[in-house]
Tab-separated table of C-alpha atoms in Angstrom:
chain	number	residue	atom	x	y	z
D	1	MET	CA	35.952	34.269	56.165
D	2	SER	CA	37.633	37.602	55.513
D	3	LYS	CA	41.220	37.676	54.322
D	4	VAL	CA	43.524	40.078	52.520
D	5	TYR	CA	45.519	38.598	49.647
D	6	LEU	CA	48.644	40.499	48.652
D	7	LEU	CA	48.814	39.535	44.979
D	8	GLY	CA	51.788	39.990	42.686
D	9	ALA	CA	50.343	41.233	39.379
D	10	GLY	CA	53.569	40.618	37.480
D	11	PRO	CA	55.444	43.076	35.272
D	12	GLY	CA	52.726	44.067	32.792
D	13	ASP	CA	52.182	41.233	30.324
D	14	PRO	CA	48.774	39.880	31.430
D	15	GLY	CA	49.897	36.362	30.513
D	16	LEU	CA	52.417	36.441	33.366
D	17	LEU	CA	49.778	36.616	36.100
D	18	THR	CA	49.843	33.421	38.162
D	19	ILE	CA	46.910	31.011	38.098
D	20	LYS	CA	46.539	31.381	41.872
D	21	ALA	CA	46.270	35.168	41.622
D	22	LYS	CA	43.619	34.814	38.895
D	23	ASN	CA	41.601	32.417	41.066
D	24	ILE	CA	41.657	34.900	43.950
D	25	LEU	CA	40.597	37.813	41.738
D	26	GLU	CA	37.611	35.746	40.597
D	27	LYS	CA	36.316	35.346	44.157
D	28	ALA	CA	37.334	38.649	45.810
D	29	ASP	CA	34.708	41.048	47.171
D	30	VAL	CA	37.081	44.002	46.911
D	31	VAL	CA	40.018	44.560	44.528
D	32	VAL	CA	42.544	47.279	45.348
D	33	TYR	CA	45.013	47.808	42.495
D	34	ASP	CA	48.136	49.815	41.661
D	35	TYR	CA	49.316	51.934	38.715
D	36	LEU	CA	51.608	49.185	37.448
D	37	ALA	CA	48.992	46.429	37.695
D	38	ASN	CA	47.561	45.742	34.224
D	39	LYS	CA	43.883	46.744	33.992
D	40	GLU	CA	43.277	43.592	31.918
D	41	PHE	CA	43.241	41.689	35.204
D	42	LEU	CA	40.063	43.475	36.234
D	43	LYS	CA	38.228	41.342	33.643
D	44	PHE	CA	38.711	38.399	35.994
D	45	CYS	CA	36.858	40.152	38.824
D	46	ARG	CA	33.276	39.458	39.777
D	47	LYS	CA	30.810	41.881	38.232
D	48	ASP	CA	29.661	42.908	41.697
D	49	ALA	CA	33.178	43.308	43.111
D	50	GLU	CA	34.214	46.705	44.459
D	51	ILE	CA	37.163	47.969	42.387
D	52	ILE	CA	39.406	50.629	43.965
D	53	TYR	CA	42.382	52.300	42.249
D	54	VAL	CA	45.176	53.480	44.564
D	55	GLY	CA	47.993	53.976	42.053
D	56	LYS	CA	51.123	56.000	42.652
D	57	LYS	CA	52.763	57.596	39.605
D	58	GLY	CA	55.841	59.782	39.755
D	59	GLY	CA	55.050	61.142	43.219
D	60	ASP	CA	51.363	61.648	42.416
D	61	HIS	CA	49.628	59.457	44.986
D	62	THR	CA	45.950	58.693	44.469
D	63	LEU	CA	46.005	57.439	48.050
D	64	PRO	CA	48.994	57.699	50.436
D	65	GLN	CA	50.389	54.428	51.782
D	66	ASP	CA	48.975	54.921	55.285
D	67	LYS	CA	45.508	55.427	53.786
D	68	ILE	CA	45.918	52.287	51.673
D	69	ASN	CA	46.737	50.376	54.853
D	70	GLU	CA	43.622	51.773	56.509
D	71	LEU	CA	41.512	50.858	53.472
D	72	LEU	CA	42.663	47.220	53.515
D	73	ILE	CA	41.991	46.958	57.257
D	74	ASP	CA	38.558	48.581	56.938
D	75	LYS	CA	37.377	46.282	54.134
D	76	ALA	CA	38.703	43.108	55.755
D	77	SER	CA	37.223	44.095	59.140
D	78	LYS	CA	33.816	44.130	57.458
D	79	GLY	CA	34.166	40.482	56.512
D	80	LYS	CA	35.317	41.051	52.933
D	81	ILE	CA	37.743	39.009	50.850
D	82	VAL	CA	40.210	41.639	49.647
D	83	ALA	CA	42.605	41.246	46.728
D	84	ARG	CA	45.437	43.770	46.946
D	85	LEU	CA	46.880	43.724	43.408
D	86	LYS	CA	50.431	45.064	43.277
D	87	GLY	CA	52.696	45.407	40.251
D	88	GLY	CA	55.507	42.865	40.052
D	89	ASP	CA	56.017	40.980	43.332
D	90	PRO	CA	54.566	42.309	46.621
D	91	TYR	CA	57.816	41.782	48.508
D	92	VAL	CA	60.268	43.137	45.893
D	93	PHE	CA	60.261	46.927	46.365
D	94	GLY	CA	56.487	46.739	46.571
D	95	ARG	CA	55.887	47.720	50.233
D	96	GLY	CA	53.920	44.518	50.607
D	97	ALA	CA	55.665	43.681	53.856
D	98	GLU	CA	54.559	47.014	55.367
D	99	GLU	CA	50.952	46.270	54.450
D	100	ALA	CA	51.263	42.755	55.903
D	101	GLU	CA	52.622	44.170	59.195
D	102	GLU	CA	49.643	46.529	59.469
D	103	LEU	CA	47.237	43.642	58.875
D	104	ILE	CA	48.922	41.557	61.556
D	105	GLN	CA	48.689	44.449	64.017
D	106	ALA	CA	44.956	44.726	63.237
D	107	GLY	CA	44.525	40.992	63.895
D	108	LEU	CA	43.522	40.200	60.314
D	109	ASP	CA	44.397	37.182	58.173
D	110	PHE	CA	46.487	37.710	55.069
D	111	GLU	CA	48.225	35.664	52.420
D	112	VAL	CA	50.982	36.569	49.951
D	113	VAL	CA	50.839	35.352	46.357
D	114	PRO	CA	54.224	36.021	44.726
D	115	GLY	CA	54.334	37.621	41.304
D	116	VAL	CA	56.876	37.643	38.489
D	117	THR	CA	59.106	40.593	39.284
D	118	SER	CA	59.988	43.039	36.516
D	119	ALA	CA	63.644	42.646	37.503
D	120	VAL	CA	63.560	39.167	35.977
D	121	ALA	CA	60.864	39.534	33.318
D	122	ALA	CA	61.786	42.845	31.649
D	123	PRO	CA	65.416	41.857	30.919
D	124	ALA	CA	64.225	38.448	29.652
D	125	TYR	CA	61.840	40.165	27.191
D	126	ALA	CA	64.684	42.487	26.185
D	127	GLY	CA	67.038	39.603	25.412
D	128	ILE	CA	69.202	40.113	28.512
D	129	PRO	CA	69.760	37.060	30.738
D	130	LEU	CA	70.592	38.126	34.286
D	131	THR	CA	73.083	35.302	34.709
D	132	HIS	CA	75.315	33.525	32.214
D	133	ARG	CA	78.256	31.247	32.848
D	134	SER	CA	80.514	33.463	30.746
D	135	TYR	CA	79.443	36.798	32.244
D	136	ALA	CA	77.747	36.762	35.657
D	137	SER	CA	76.990	34.239	38.373
D	138	SER	CA	74.975	36.490	40.718
D	139	VAL	CA	72.392	39.259	40.584
D	140	SER	CA	71.739	42.285	42.790
D	141	PHE	CA	68.351	44.039	42.945
D	142	ILE	CA	68.734	47.658	44.010
D	143	THR	CA	66.396	50.605	44.468
D	144	GLY	CA	67.409	53.565	42.342
D	145	HIS	CA	65.006	55.819	44.185
D	146	GLU	CA	67.441	57.014	46.852
D	147	ASP	CA	67.438	60.701	47.612
D	148	PRO	CA	70.728	61.983	46.092
D	149	ASN	CA	70.807	64.847	48.636
D	150	LYS	CA	70.852	62.690	51.742
D	151	PRO	CA	74.222	62.667	53.566
D	152	GLU	CA	74.916	58.943	53.244
D	153	SER	CA	73.774	56.296	50.769
D	154	ALA	CA	72.328	53.004	51.965
D	155	HIS	CA	74.205	51.235	49.160
D	156	ASN	CA	77.719	49.873	49.325
D	157	TRP	CA	78.739	51.364	46.003
D	158	GLN	CA	82.211	49.828	46.060
D	159	ALA	CA	80.783	46.319	46.483
D	160	LEU	CA	78.295	46.939	43.675
D	161	ALA	CA	80.885	48.490	41.359
D	162	THR	CA	83.674	45.952	41.788
D	163	GLY	CA	81.693	42.706	42.116
D	164	THR	CA	80.780	40.419	39.244
D	165	SER	CA	77.022	40.659	39.790
D	166	THR	CA	74.518	41.859	37.248
D	167	LEU	CA	72.964	45.000	38.759
D	168	VAL	CA	69.265	45.687	38.342
D	169	PHE	CA	68.066	49.111	39.512
D	170	PHE	CA	64.352	49.700	40.092
D	171	MET	CA	62.944	53.228	39.654
D	172	GLY	CA	66.312	54.612	38.648
D	173	VAL	CA	65.558	56.847	35.657
D	174	LYS	CA	65.412	60.127	37.591
D	175	ASN	CA	68.674	59.315	39.386
D	176	LEU	CA	70.631	57.927	36.429
D	177	GLU	CA	73.459	60.447	36.748
D	178	TYR	CA	73.697	59.783	40.489
D	179	ILE	CA	73.832	56.001	39.932
D	180	SER	CA	76.315	56.302	37.061
D	181	SER	CA	78.706	58.620	38.854
D	182	ASN	CA	78.623	56.601	42.092
D	183	LEU	CA	79.410	53.323	40.304
D	184	ILE	CA	82.282	54.859	38.310
D	185	GLN	CA	83.727	56.633	41.350
D	186	ALA	CA	83.595	53.356	43.274
D	187	GLY	CA	85.677	51.563	40.651
D	188	MET	CA	83.364	50.378	37.834
D	189	ARG	CA	84.904	50.917	34.421
D	190	SER	CA	83.128	53.619	32.435
D	191	ASP	CA	82.454	51.397	29.416
D	192	MET	CA	80.516	48.751	31.393
D	193	PRO	CA	77.444	47.823	29.276
D	194	ALA	CA	74.159	49.211	30.588
D	195	SER	CA	70.581	49.067	29.373
D	196	LEU	CA	67.306	50.830	30.117
D	197	ILE	CA	64.051	48.919	29.577
D	198	HIS	CA	60.872	51.008	29.450
D	199	TRP	CA	57.486	49.370	30.154
D	200	GLY	CA	59.102	45.929	30.056
D	201	THR	CA	56.983	42.947	28.853
D	202	THR	CA	54.228	45.222	27.500
D	203	CYS	CA	53.456	46.256	23.932
D	204	ARG	CA	55.005	49.617	24.806
D	205	GLN	CA	58.401	48.121	25.626
D	206	ARG	CA	61.458	49.822	24.225
D	207	THR	CA	65.096	49.404	25.158
D	208	LEU	CA	68.319	51.310	24.800
D	209	VAL	CA	71.837	49.933	25.220
D	210	SER	CA	74.791	52.125	26.132
D	211	THR	CA	77.572	52.264	28.728
D	212	ILE	CA	77.237	53.191	32.379
D	213	ALA	CA	79.055	56.465	31.697
D	214	GLU	CA	76.956	57.548	28.724
D	215	ILE	CA	73.522	56.171	29.577
D	216	PRO	CA	72.253	59.283	31.453
D	217	GLU	CA	72.834	61.468	28.381
D	218	VAL	CA	71.495	58.857	25.921
D	219	ALA	CA	68.372	58.335	28.046
D	220	ARG	CA	67.661	62.080	28.013
D	221	ALA	CA	68.147	62.247	24.253
D	222	LYS	CA	65.840	59.262	23.684
D	223	GLY	CA	63.186	60.570	26.080
D	224	PHE	CA	63.231	57.620	28.474
D	225	ARG	CA	60.929	58.098	31.435
D	226	PRO	CA	59.564	55.965	34.280
D	227	PRO	CA	58.678	53.171	34.535
D	228	SER	CA	62.075	51.963	33.314
D	229	LEU	CA	64.499	49.386	34.669
D	230	LEU	CA	68.296	49.831	34.583
D	231	VAL	CA	70.433	46.742	33.978
D	232	VAL	CA	74.218	47.029	34.359
D	233	GLY	CA	76.699	44.273	33.571
D	234	GLU	CA	78.423	42.198	30.911
D	235	VAL	CA	75.206	40.255	30.226
D	236	VAL	CA	73.863	43.324	28.391
D	237	LYS	CA	76.200	42.360	25.533
D	238	LEU	CA	73.861	39.443	24.759
D	239	LYS	CA	70.854	41.624	23.945
D	240	ASN	CA	71.248	41.737	20.175
D	241	ARG	CA	71.803	37.977	19.984
D	242	LEU	CA	68.983	36.923	22.325
D	243	ASP	CA	66.404	39.602	21.582
D	244	TRP	CA	63.041	38.113	20.624
D	245	PHE	CA	60.217	40.294	21.935
D	246	GLU	CA	61.278	43.514	20.260
D	247	LYS	CA	61.424	41.680	16.928
D	248	LEU	CA	57.660	41.051	16.968
D	249	PRO	CA	56.276	42.596	13.758
D	250	LEU	CA	53.518	44.699	15.344
D	251	LEU	CA	55.305	45.682	18.567
D	252	GLY	CA	54.116	49.073	19.736
D	253	LYS	CA	51.533	49.425	16.972
D	254	GLY	CA	48.231	50.707	18.340
D	255	VAL	CA	45.238	48.911	16.828
D	256	VAL	CA	41.582	49.861	17.343
D	257	VAL	CA	39.330	46.782	17.366
D	258	THR	CA	35.730	47.672	16.540
D	259	ARG	CA	34.262	44.163	16.809
D	260	ALA	CA	31.593	43.350	19.358
D	261	ARG	CA	33.174	42.711	22.746
D	262	GLU	CA	31.859	39.142	22.706
D	263	GLN	CA	33.825	38.455	19.503
D	264	ALA	CA	36.845	40.702	19.895
D	265	SER	CA	38.986	38.281	21.915
D	266	THR	CA	40.108	36.219	18.908
D	267	LEU	CA	41.338	39.225	16.940
D	268	VAL	CA	42.819	40.909	20.022
D	269	SER	CA	44.755	37.809	21.108
D	270	LYS	CA	46.209	37.277	17.620
D	271	LEU	CA	47.310	40.907	17.408
D	272	GLU	CA	48.745	40.941	20.921
D	273	GLU	CA	50.769	37.786	20.193
D	274	LEU	CA	52.473	39.862	17.489
D	275	GLY	CA	53.177	42.752	19.872
D	276	ALA	CA	50.285	45.109	19.075
D	277	CYS	CA	48.678	47.415	21.630
D	278	CYS	CA	44.952	46.778	21.223
D	279	TYR	CA	42.298	49.366	22.034
D	280	GLU	CA	38.866	47.770	22.210
D	281	PHE	CA	36.185	50.103	20.872
D	282	PRO	CA	33.253	47.717	20.313
D	283	THR	CA	30.835	49.540	18.048
D	284	ILE	CA	28.231	46.778	18.026
D	285	LYS	CA	26.623	44.715	20.720
D	286	ILE	CA	25.164	41.265	20.144
D	287	LYS	CA	21.735	40.821	21.742
D	288	PRO	CA	19.356	37.866	21.966
D	289	LEU	CA	15.844	38.385	20.643
D	290	ASP	CA	12.894	38.963	22.946
D	291	ASP	CA	10.814	36.257	21.256
D	292	TYR	CA	12.147	32.915	20.008
D	293	SER	CA	8.842	31.266	19.148
D	294	HIS	CA	9.634	31.374	15.392
D	295	LEU	CA	13.003	29.701	15.992
D	296	ARG	CA	11.437	27.009	18.153
D	297	GLN	CA	8.887	26.293	15.415
D	298	ALA	CA	11.672	26.082	12.808
D	299	ILE	CA	13.606	23.626	15.003
D	300	THR	CA	10.462	21.504	15.336
D	301	ASP	CA	10.164	21.515	11.515
D	302	LEU	CA	13.862	20.932	10.685
D	303	ASP	CA	13.116	17.758	8.714
D	304	PHE	CA	11.295	19.877	6.116
D	305	TYR	CA	14.539	21.743	5.212
D	306	GLN	CA	17.137	20.308	2.834
D	307	TRP	CA	19.731	22.984	3.677
D	308	ILE	CA	20.581	25.189	6.678
D	309	ILE	CA	23.025	28.012	5.921
D	310	PHE	CA	24.871	29.591	8.855
D	311	THR	CA	26.353	32.996	8.034
D	312	SER	CA	28.120	33.738	11.338
D	313	VAL	CA	29.400	32.274	14.583
D	314	ASN	CA	26.648	34.172	16.393
D	315	GLY	CA	24.017	32.517	14.233
D	316	VAL	CA	25.367	29.125	15.305
D	317	LYS	CA	25.536	30.168	18.947
D	318	PHE	CA	21.966	31.432	19.311
D	319	PHE	CA	20.472	28.685	17.138
D	320	TRP	CA	22.167	26.057	19.323
D	321	GLN	CA	21.143	27.698	22.573
D	322	GLU	CA	17.489	27.315	21.623
D	323	LEU	CA	18.069	23.839	20.157
D	324	ARG	CA	19.611	22.623	23.418
D	325	GLY	CA	16.970	24.428	25.457
D	326	MET	CA	14.339	22.345	23.636
D	327	GLY	CA	16.163	19.144	24.572
D	328	TYR	CA	17.709	18.463	21.141
D	329	ASP	CA	21.309	17.935	20.054
D	330	ALA	CA	23.197	17.610	16.742
D	331	ARG	CA	21.046	14.643	15.720
D	332	ALA	CA	18.199	17.093	15.036
D	333	LEU	CA	20.093	18.128	11.887
D	334	GLY	CA	20.633	14.539	10.755
D	335	LEU	CA	18.492	14.804	7.595
D	336	THR	CA	19.620	18.322	6.678
D	337	GLN	CA	22.709	19.497	4.802
D	338	VAL	CA	24.596	22.353	6.430
D	339	ALA	CA	26.586	25.216	4.874
D	340	ALA	CA	28.934	27.605	6.687
D	341	ILE	CA	29.951	30.951	5.205
D	342	GLY	CA	33.558	30.639	6.448
D	343	PRO	CA	36.046	28.691	8.569
D	344	ALA	CA	35.158	30.381	11.868
D	345	THR	CA	31.484	29.499	11.407
D	346	ALA	CA	32.449	25.963	10.341
D	347	SER	CA	34.608	25.645	13.466
D	348	ALA	CA	31.668	26.731	15.666
D	349	LEU	CA	29.577	23.995	14.044
D	350	ARG	CA	32.287	21.358	14.555
D	351	GLU	CA	32.405	22.214	18.252
D	352	ARG	CA	28.734	21.196	18.323
D	353	GLY	CA	29.230	17.955	16.396
D	354	ILE	CA	28.349	19.172	12.886
D	355	PHE	CA	30.792	19.086	9.964
D	356	ALA	CA	29.660	21.548	7.301
D	357	ASP	CA	28.744	19.997	3.957
D	358	PHE	CA	29.785	23.152	2.153
D	359	ILE	CA	32.216	26.028	2.833
D	360	PRO	CA	32.802	28.501	-0.028
D	361	ASP	CA	36.262	29.337	-1.378
D	362	LYS	CA	35.660	33.012	-0.637
D	363	TYR	CA	33.833	33.865	2.545
D	364	VAL	CA	31.111	36.189	1.263
D	365	ALA	CA	27.458	35.606	0.446
D	366	GLU	CA	28.039	35.752	-3.328
D	367	SER	CA	30.443	32.796	-3.173
D	368	VAL	CA	27.978	30.804	-1.072
D	369	VAL	CA	25.364	31.269	-3.795
D	370	ASP	CA	27.733	30.208	-6.578
D	371	GLY	CA	28.765	27.076	-4.690
D	372	LEU	CA	25.233	26.047	-3.749
D	373	LEU	CA	24.011	26.507	-7.320
D	374	LYS	CA	26.549	23.898	-8.393
D	375	LEU	CA	25.259	21.603	-5.641
D	376	GLY	CA	21.719	21.821	-6.997
D	377	ILE	CA	20.039	24.220	-4.585
D	378	LYS	CA	17.218	24.828	-7.084
D	379	GLY	CA	13.891	23.610	-5.718
D	380	LYS	CA	15.321	22.983	-2.223
D	381	LYS	CA	13.882	24.363	0.994
D	382	VAL	CA	16.535	26.482	2.759
D	383	LEU	CA	16.728	27.928	6.287
D	384	ILE	CA	19.073	30.831	7.055
D	385	PRO	CA	19.475	31.597	10.815
D	386	ARG	CA	21.087	35.029	10.970
D	387	ALA	CA	21.032	38.533	12.457
D	388	LYS	CA	17.768	40.453	12.525
D	389	LYS	CA	19.263	43.055	10.174
D	390	ALA	CA	21.606	41.738	7.479
D	391	ARG	CA	22.345	42.008	3.767
D	392	GLU	CA	19.664	40.471	1.569
D	393	VAL	CA	22.119	39.338	-1.140
D	394	LEU	CA	22.176	35.681	-0.075
D	395	PRO	CA	18.418	34.985	0.345
D	396	GLU	CA	17.487	37.003	-2.756
D	397	ALA	CA	20.068	35.260	-4.955
D	398	LEU	CA	18.970	31.836	-3.705
D	399	ARG	CA	15.342	32.671	-4.428
D	400	THR	CA	16.331	33.830	-7.922
D	401	ALA	CA	18.034	30.455	-8.359
D	402	GLY	CA	14.786	28.709	-7.526
D	403	ALA	CA	15.274	27.865	-3.832
D	404	ASP	CA	12.512	28.209	-1.244
D	405	VAL	CA	14.206	30.353	1.420
D	406	ASP	CA	13.146	31.091	5.001
D	407	VAL	CA	15.179	33.817	6.737
D	408	LEU	CA	15.116	33.301	10.488
D	409	PRO	CA	16.413	36.055	12.828
D	410	VAL	CA	18.121	34.478	15.852
D	411	TYR	CA	19.918	37.544	17.289
D	412	GLU	CA	20.330	41.231	16.636
D	413	THR	CA	23.213	43.663	16.475
D	414	VAL	CA	22.695	47.049	18.116
D	415	LEU	CA	24.804	50.141	18.551
D	416	ALA	CA	27.123	49.772	21.536
D	417	GLN	CA	26.584	52.264	24.343
D	418	SER	CA	28.891	54.117	26.762
D	419	LEU	CA	31.901	54.304	24.438
D	420	ASP	CA	34.501	56.929	25.358
D	421	VAL	CA	34.949	58.824	22.081
D	422	ASP	CA	37.053	61.553	23.714
D	423	ALA	CA	39.504	58.948	25.004
D	424	LEU	CA	39.798	57.472	21.502
D	425	LEU	CA	40.427	60.902	19.960
D	426	GLU	CA	43.066	61.521	22.594
D	427	GLN	CA	44.816	58.312	21.500
D	428	PHE	CA	44.635	59.514	17.870
D	429	GLN	CA	46.153	62.875	18.822
D	430	SER	CA	48.945	61.301	20.868
D	431	GLY	CA	50.029	59.163	17.909
D	432	LYS	CA	49.408	55.911	19.785
D	433	ILE	CA	46.938	54.559	17.189
D	434	HIS	CA	48.290	53.199	13.900
D	435	TYR	CA	45.416	51.052	12.610
D	436	VAL	CA	41.623	50.922	12.826
D	437	THR	CA	40.156	47.518	11.953
D	438	PHE	CA	36.697	46.759	10.590
D	439	THR	CA	35.391	43.196	10.446
D	440	SER	CA	31.878	43.814	9.078
D	441	SER	CA	29.764	46.505	7.466
D	442	SER	CA	27.940	47.058	10.742
D	443	THR	CA	31.213	47.881	12.537
D	444	VAL	CA	31.869	50.552	9.887
D	445	ASP	CA	28.377	52.072	10.021
D	446	ASN	CA	28.303	52.086	13.808
D	447	PHE	CA	31.847	53.453	14.117
D	448	PHE	CA	30.959	56.494	12.019
D	449	SER	CA	27.639	56.953	13.779
D	450	ILE	CA	29.675	57.343	16.968
D	451	LEU	CA	32.667	59.244	15.531
D	452	ASP	CA	32.308	61.902	12.842
D	453	ALA	CA	34.280	60.796	9.757
D	454	GLU	CA	35.718	64.308	9.428
D	455	LYS	CA	37.503	63.884	12.766
D	456	LEU	CA	39.302	60.790	11.488
D	457	LYS	CA	40.267	62.170	8.061
D	458	PRO	CA	43.291	64.296	9.111
D	459	TYR	CA	44.982	61.274	10.682
D	460	VAL	CA	44.258	59.044	7.677
D	461	LEU	CA	45.318	61.650	5.098
D	462	SER	CA	48.579	62.260	6.969
D	463	GLY	CA	49.346	58.544	6.854
D	464	ASN	CA	49.452	58.250	10.645
D	465	ILE	CA	46.459	55.890	10.737
D	466	LYS	CA	45.710	53.075	8.304
D	467	LEU	CA	42.289	51.475	7.869
D	468	ALA	CA	42.010	47.691	7.619
D	469	CYS	CA	38.916	45.873	6.292
D	470	ILE	CA	38.278	42.142	6.458
D	471	GLY	CA	36.837	41.948	2.932
D	472	PRO	CA	35.301	43.704	-0.080
D	473	ILE	CA	31.797	44.146	1.358
D	474	THR	CA	33.177	45.884	4.455
D	475	ALA	CA	35.471	47.954	2.215
D	476	LYS	CA	32.507	49.047	0.091
D	477	THR	CA	30.710	50.254	3.217
D	478	LEU	CA	33.842	52.155	4.290
D	479	GLN	CA	33.920	53.948	0.938
D	480	LYS	CA	30.492	55.450	1.707
D	481	TYR	CA	32.243	57.557	4.357
D	482	GLY	CA	35.002	58.758	2.019
D	483	PHE	CA	37.728	56.241	2.854
D	484	ASP	CA	39.483	53.519	0.878
D	485	PRO	CA	40.997	50.730	2.973
D	486	HIS	CA	44.784	50.595	3.144
D	487	ILE	CA	44.660	46.916	4.042
D	488	GLN	CA	42.323	44.224	2.729
D	489	PRO	CA	43.276	40.540	2.755
D	490	GLU	CA	42.603	38.120	-0.086
D	491	ASP	CA	41.439	35.633	2.547
D	492	PHE	CA	38.386	37.257	4.179
D	493	THR	CA	39.060	35.909	7.689
D	494	ILE	CA	40.477	37.186	10.974
D	495	ASP	CA	43.728	35.288	10.253
D	496	GLY	CA	43.869	36.838	6.806
D	497	LEU	CA	43.332	40.314	8.210
D	498	VAL	CA	46.132	39.900	10.763
D	499	LYS	CA	48.549	38.542	8.138
D	500	ALA	CA	47.750	41.451	5.823
D	501	MET	CA	48.484	43.904	8.651
D	502	VAL	CA	51.846	42.248	9.304
């Protein structure tokens, strides 16, 4: 049955979307979203869902409100489930009620899913509680978007200026002088603490603290623009004491993640927890092979191998997919010892019931060889499930040590397609990118097959962009293109890379 869901997308941090809103996005036929609704939410949508952007930004309307109303009615009238994704909460200065009234008039079903409003979330992320027993026992939410030229204001400025409420003005940056002068003229003292919060709850958040009299001038000097929230009241005094979000070590730092999209989530989530703005630019794509007959034969003959060495999480994944498809489970490896090149690979094995018999101290092929030599690999039959194209260091060194090695491709890495290089260069030029991360040699090679190294050099030489490599092998590949890494952890893992960046 058709229905329109008016969804509150929250203030910007994708983690603040409600579970109910996520569930609706996952089933919707059509998703209509606003400028302030985080694009990350579109990842929850069905692949076949129709996605329509209707954002309004600083008076520039992609679609006027009456046309948005018509769009919702049209899609729902055709039997569609429509998710109308609105920034913040639909009923807090979001015109959600107007859309609901139009739906009712058209005889269509609708449902409202409240969202976390920026009026609450942005101050909380800025260290400003809206109420506090010592400072304020009530809150007023006010639109700052009034036309200053109209003959009479809708606000009771005297009540706002002389009450004890914390005042939160939406969309007030353009009218800061108007708001400031009206509050002071109505009786508010000129040194009342005031704060502007720009892009609250996102990695782009920044805050200024001033007084109600001086904040228009300070905001101009600091270049504050919409979307920004104005908070006025004694509670602003608590910002320095209660601030937590703006102390995150990577807040506002733009980081390019070149890992395959299937693997990027771990690195992205760790960086975002520390405040970074992540730009996914997956240079490689992980693909299954067309023919798995060799893998199926190897699985049938597992008892002939004394060691299986997994060199990546993907190797574990594709090996296990075929293993399970043949009706086997972890018991198939019961007579075979298992090595993992690093903790992430070992963790992938544990999830499938296998505890690695060997994990090297350093997570590169050379260390695997050294460790296995001590464990008596000489004369043993070894299977290495891995990518179709990979470094030959490990199998060649094991053969030199006297092992009988079978290399078994179980997946392949290919150059990612449809990457927007111009958009990435635009981010470089705007100064929004501070780091480019590389987690394997293939990410380096593919990155520079997509982007000419000469186009990156000016930003690196100026110190505006730093290059981060997960380990020495990746760093060596980077040097082929004329760059030395600025950051390289001693622990060649994703955790190590993130710590080194911090």
